[in-house]
Tab-separated table of C-alpha atoms in Angstrom:
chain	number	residue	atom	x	y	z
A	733	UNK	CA	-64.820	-90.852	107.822
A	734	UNK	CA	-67.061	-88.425	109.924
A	735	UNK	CA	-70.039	-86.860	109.110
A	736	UNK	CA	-68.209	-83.703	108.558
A	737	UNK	CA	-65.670	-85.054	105.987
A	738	UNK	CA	-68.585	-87.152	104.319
A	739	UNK	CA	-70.161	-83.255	103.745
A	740	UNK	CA	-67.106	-81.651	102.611
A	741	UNK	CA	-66.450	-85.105	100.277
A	742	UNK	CA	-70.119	-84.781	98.923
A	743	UNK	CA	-69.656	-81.205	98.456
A	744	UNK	CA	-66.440	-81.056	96.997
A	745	UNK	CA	-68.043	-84.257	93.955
A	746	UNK	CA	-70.916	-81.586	93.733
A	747	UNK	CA	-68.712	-78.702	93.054
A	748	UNK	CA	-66.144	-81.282	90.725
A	749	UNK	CA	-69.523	-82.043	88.181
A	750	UNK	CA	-70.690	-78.713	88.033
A	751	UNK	CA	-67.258	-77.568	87.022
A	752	UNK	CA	-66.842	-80.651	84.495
A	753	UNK	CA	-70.527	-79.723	83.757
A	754	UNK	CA	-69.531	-75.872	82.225
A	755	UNK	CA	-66.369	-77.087	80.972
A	756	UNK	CA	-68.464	-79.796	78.486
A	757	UNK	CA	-70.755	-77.222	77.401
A	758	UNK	CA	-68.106	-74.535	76.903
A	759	UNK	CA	-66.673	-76.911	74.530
A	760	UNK	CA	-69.701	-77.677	72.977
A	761	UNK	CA	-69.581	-73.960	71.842
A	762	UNK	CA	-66.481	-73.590	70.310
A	763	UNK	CA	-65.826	-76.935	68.770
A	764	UNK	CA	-67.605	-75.808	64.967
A	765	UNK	CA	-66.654	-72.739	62.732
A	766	UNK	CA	-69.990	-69.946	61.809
A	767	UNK	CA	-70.381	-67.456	59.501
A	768	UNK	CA	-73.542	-65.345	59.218
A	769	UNK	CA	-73.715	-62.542	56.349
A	770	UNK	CA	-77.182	-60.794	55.442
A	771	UNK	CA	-78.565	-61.785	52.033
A	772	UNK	CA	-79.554	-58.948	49.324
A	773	UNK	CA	-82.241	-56.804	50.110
A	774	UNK	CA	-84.978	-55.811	48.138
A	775	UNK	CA	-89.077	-54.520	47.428
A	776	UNK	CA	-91.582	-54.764	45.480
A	777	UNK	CA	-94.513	-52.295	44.446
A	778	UNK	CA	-97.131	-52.259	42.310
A	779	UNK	CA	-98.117	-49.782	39.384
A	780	UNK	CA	-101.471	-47.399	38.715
A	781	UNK	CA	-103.443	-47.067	36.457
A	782	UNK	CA	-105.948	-43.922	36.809
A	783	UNK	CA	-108.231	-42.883	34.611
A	784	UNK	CA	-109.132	-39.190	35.217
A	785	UNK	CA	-112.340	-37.591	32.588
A	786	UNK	CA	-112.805	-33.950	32.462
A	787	UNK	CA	-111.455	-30.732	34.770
A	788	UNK	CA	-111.684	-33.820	37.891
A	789	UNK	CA	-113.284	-37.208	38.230
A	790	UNK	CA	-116.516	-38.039	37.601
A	791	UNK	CA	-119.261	-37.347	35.238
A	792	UNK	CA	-118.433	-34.984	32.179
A	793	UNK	CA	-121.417	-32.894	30.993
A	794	UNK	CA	-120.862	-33.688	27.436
A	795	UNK	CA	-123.901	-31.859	26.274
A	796	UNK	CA	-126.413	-29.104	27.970
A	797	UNK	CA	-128.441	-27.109	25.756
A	798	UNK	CA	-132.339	-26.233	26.376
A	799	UNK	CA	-134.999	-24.412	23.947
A	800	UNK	CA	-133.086	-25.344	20.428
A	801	UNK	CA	-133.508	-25.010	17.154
A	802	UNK	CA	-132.647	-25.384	14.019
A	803	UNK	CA	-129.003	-23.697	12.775
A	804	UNK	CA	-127.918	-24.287	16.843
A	805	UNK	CA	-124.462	-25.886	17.508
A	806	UNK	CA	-122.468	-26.129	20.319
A	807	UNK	CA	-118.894	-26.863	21.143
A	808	UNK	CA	-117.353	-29.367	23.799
A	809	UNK	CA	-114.312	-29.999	25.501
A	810	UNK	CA	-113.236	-32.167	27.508
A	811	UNK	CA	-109.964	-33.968	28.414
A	812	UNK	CA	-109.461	-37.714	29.026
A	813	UNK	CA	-106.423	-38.571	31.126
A	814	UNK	CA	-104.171	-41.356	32.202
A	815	UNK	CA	-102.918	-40.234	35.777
A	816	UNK	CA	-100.859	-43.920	36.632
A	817	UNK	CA	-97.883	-44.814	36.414
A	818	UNK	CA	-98.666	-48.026	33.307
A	819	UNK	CA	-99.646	-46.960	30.128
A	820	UNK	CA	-103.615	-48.800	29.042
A	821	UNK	CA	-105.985	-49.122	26.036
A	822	UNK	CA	-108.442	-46.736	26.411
A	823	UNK	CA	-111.959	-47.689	25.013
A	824	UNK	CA	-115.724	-45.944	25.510
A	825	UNK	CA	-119.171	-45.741	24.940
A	826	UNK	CA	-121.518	-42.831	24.099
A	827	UNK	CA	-125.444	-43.433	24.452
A	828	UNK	CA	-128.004	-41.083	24.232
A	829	UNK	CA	-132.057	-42.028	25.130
A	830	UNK	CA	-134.197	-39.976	23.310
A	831	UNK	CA	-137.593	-38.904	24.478
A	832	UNK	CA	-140.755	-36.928	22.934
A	833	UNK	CA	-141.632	-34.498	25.561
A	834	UNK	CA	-144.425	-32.896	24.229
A	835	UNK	CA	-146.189	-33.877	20.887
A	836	UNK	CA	-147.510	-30.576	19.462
A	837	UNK	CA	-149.670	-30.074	16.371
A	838	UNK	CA	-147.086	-29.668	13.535
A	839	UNK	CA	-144.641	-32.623	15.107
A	840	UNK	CA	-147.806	-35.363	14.820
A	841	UNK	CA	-148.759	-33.678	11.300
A	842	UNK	CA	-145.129	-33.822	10.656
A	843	UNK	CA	-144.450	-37.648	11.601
A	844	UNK	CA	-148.447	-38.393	9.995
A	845	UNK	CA	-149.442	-39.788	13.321
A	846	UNK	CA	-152.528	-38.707	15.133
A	847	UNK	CA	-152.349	-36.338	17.545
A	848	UNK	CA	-150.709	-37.176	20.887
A	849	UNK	CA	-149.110	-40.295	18.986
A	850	UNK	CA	-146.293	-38.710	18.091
A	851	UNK	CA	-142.345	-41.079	18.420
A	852	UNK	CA	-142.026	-42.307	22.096
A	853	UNK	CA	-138.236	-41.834	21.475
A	854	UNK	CA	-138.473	-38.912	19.499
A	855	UNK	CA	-136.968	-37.732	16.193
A	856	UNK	CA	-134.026	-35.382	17.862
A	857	UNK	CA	-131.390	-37.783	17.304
A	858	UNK	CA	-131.771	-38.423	14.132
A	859	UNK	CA	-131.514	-35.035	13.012
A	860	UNK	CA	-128.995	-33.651	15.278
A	861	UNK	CA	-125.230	-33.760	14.590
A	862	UNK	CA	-121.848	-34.930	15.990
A	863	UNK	CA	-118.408	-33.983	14.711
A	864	UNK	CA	-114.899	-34.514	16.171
A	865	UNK	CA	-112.726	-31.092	15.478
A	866	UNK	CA	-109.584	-31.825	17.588
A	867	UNK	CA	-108.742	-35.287	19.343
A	868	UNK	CA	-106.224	-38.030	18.194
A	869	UNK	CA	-108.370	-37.558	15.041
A	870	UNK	CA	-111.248	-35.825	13.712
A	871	UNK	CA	-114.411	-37.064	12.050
A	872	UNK	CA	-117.003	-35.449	9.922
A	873	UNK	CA	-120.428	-34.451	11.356
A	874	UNK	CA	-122.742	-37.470	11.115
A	875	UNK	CA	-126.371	-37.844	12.664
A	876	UNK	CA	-126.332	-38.941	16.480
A	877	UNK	CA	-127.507	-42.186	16.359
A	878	UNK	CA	-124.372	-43.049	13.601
A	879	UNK	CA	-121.584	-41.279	15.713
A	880	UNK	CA	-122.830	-43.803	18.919
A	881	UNK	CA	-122.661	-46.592	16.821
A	882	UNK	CA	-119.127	-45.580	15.562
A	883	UNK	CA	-117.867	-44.166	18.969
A	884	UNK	CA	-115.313	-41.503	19.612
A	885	UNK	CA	-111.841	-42.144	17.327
A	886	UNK	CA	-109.873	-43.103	20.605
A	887	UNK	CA	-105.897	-42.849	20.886
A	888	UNK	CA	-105.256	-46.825	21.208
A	889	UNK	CA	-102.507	-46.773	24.035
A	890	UNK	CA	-102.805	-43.562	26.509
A	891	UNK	CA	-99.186	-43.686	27.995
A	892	UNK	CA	-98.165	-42.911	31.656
A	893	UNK	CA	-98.932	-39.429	32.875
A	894	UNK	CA	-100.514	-38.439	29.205
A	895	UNK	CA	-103.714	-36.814	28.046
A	896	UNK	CA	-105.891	-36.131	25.122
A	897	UNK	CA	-108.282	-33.336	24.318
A	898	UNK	CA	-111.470	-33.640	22.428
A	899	UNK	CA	-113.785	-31.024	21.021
A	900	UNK	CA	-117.130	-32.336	19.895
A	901	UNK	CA	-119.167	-30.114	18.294
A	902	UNK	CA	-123.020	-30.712	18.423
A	903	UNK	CA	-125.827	-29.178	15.735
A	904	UNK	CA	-128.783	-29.411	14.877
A	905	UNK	CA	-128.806	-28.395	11.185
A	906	UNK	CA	-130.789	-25.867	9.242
A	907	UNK	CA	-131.791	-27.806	6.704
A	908	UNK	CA	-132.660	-25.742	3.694
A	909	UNK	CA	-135.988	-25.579	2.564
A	910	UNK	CA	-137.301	-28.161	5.221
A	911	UNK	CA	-139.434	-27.825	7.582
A	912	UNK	CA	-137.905	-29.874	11.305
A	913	UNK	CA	-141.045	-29.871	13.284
A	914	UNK	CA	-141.041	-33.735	13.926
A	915	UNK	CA	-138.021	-32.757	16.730
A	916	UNK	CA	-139.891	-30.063	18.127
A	917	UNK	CA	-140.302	-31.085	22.037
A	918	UNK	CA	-137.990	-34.122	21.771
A	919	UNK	CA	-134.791	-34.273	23.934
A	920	UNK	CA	-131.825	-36.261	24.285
A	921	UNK	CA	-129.896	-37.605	27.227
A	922	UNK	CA	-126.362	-38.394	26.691
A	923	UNK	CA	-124.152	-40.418	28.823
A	924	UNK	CA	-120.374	-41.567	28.401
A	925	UNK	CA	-118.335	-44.341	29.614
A	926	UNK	CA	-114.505	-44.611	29.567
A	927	UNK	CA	-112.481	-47.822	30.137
A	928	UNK	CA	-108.862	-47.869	30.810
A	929	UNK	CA	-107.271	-51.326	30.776
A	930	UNK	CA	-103.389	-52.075	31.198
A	931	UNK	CA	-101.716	-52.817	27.964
């Protein structure tokens, strides 16, 4: 055998295995059955739950009334609104800190304290009223200082998308044939909280 036909030979073997090479893997392919379908599809999301107080967010001005006296009242109201998409249990809490701003001769005569010694909180919420006239229900006028211990009569479950509409109506009453000067120069701040948790 020459050198040429020992090429050609080696060659040709070369050629023979890569041939026998593709052939085994081709098989390899085709020797088992497949089947691929996609599975069902789907998603997920969560729902909201948004508590919305008043014309927009944020703090209501329940109250704002300077200079009064007795026979004033005022009406508020104010909405409180579920904006989400799950109903929740709507709770809240109303306190008011009362302060004696000035202490003027007939409010220490009044209270029988020397002068300048008059209530550090004052004697305004006592004497001043809160009613409910429209909400889920209404509630007589009672002094302040009851009506945050009893809290606003509150709808339970506010539902998706729903809203309810309080009017509060504060006084401070003319009370006939007495004399109020232990509120005179004593003021009241009032602040609210709502809580809306999913039911």
């Amino acid at each position: 055998m020459t050198i040429l036909q020992n090429t050609r030979f080696r060659i040709a073997v070369g050629i023979a295995a890569v041939v026998l090479a593709a052939a085994a893997i081709g098989a390899g392919t085709y020797a088992a059955f497949s089947d691929t379908e996609n599975g069902p599809d789907g998603s997920i999301a969560s729902g909201t739950l948004d508590l919305v107080v008043g014309a927009a967010p944020g703090t209501v001005n329940l109250f704002s009334a300077s200079n009064i006296k007795p026979g004033f009242s005022q009406d508020v109201t104010f909405t409180v609104s579920n904006t989400g998409s799950l109903p929740g249990t709507l709770t809240s809490k109303l306190t008011a800190v009362g302060a004696d701003v000035t202490c003027t001769e007939p409010e220490y005569v009044a209270e029988g304290v020397a002068a300048g010694a008059c209530a550090a909180g004052g004697n305004l919420q006592e004497q001043m009223t809160v009613a409910v006239i429209a909400g889920p229900a209404t509630a007589p006028a009672v002094p302040m200082s009851q009506f945050l211990t009893g809290g606003l009569p509150l709808p339970g479950t506010l539902g998706a998308n729903a809203t309810t509409t309080y009017t509060l109506r504060f006084a401070l009453p003319d009370l006939s044939g007495t004399t109020n000067n232990k509120v005179q120069g004593d003021s009241i701040n009032l602040t609210s909280t709502f809580d809306l948790v999913q039911a």
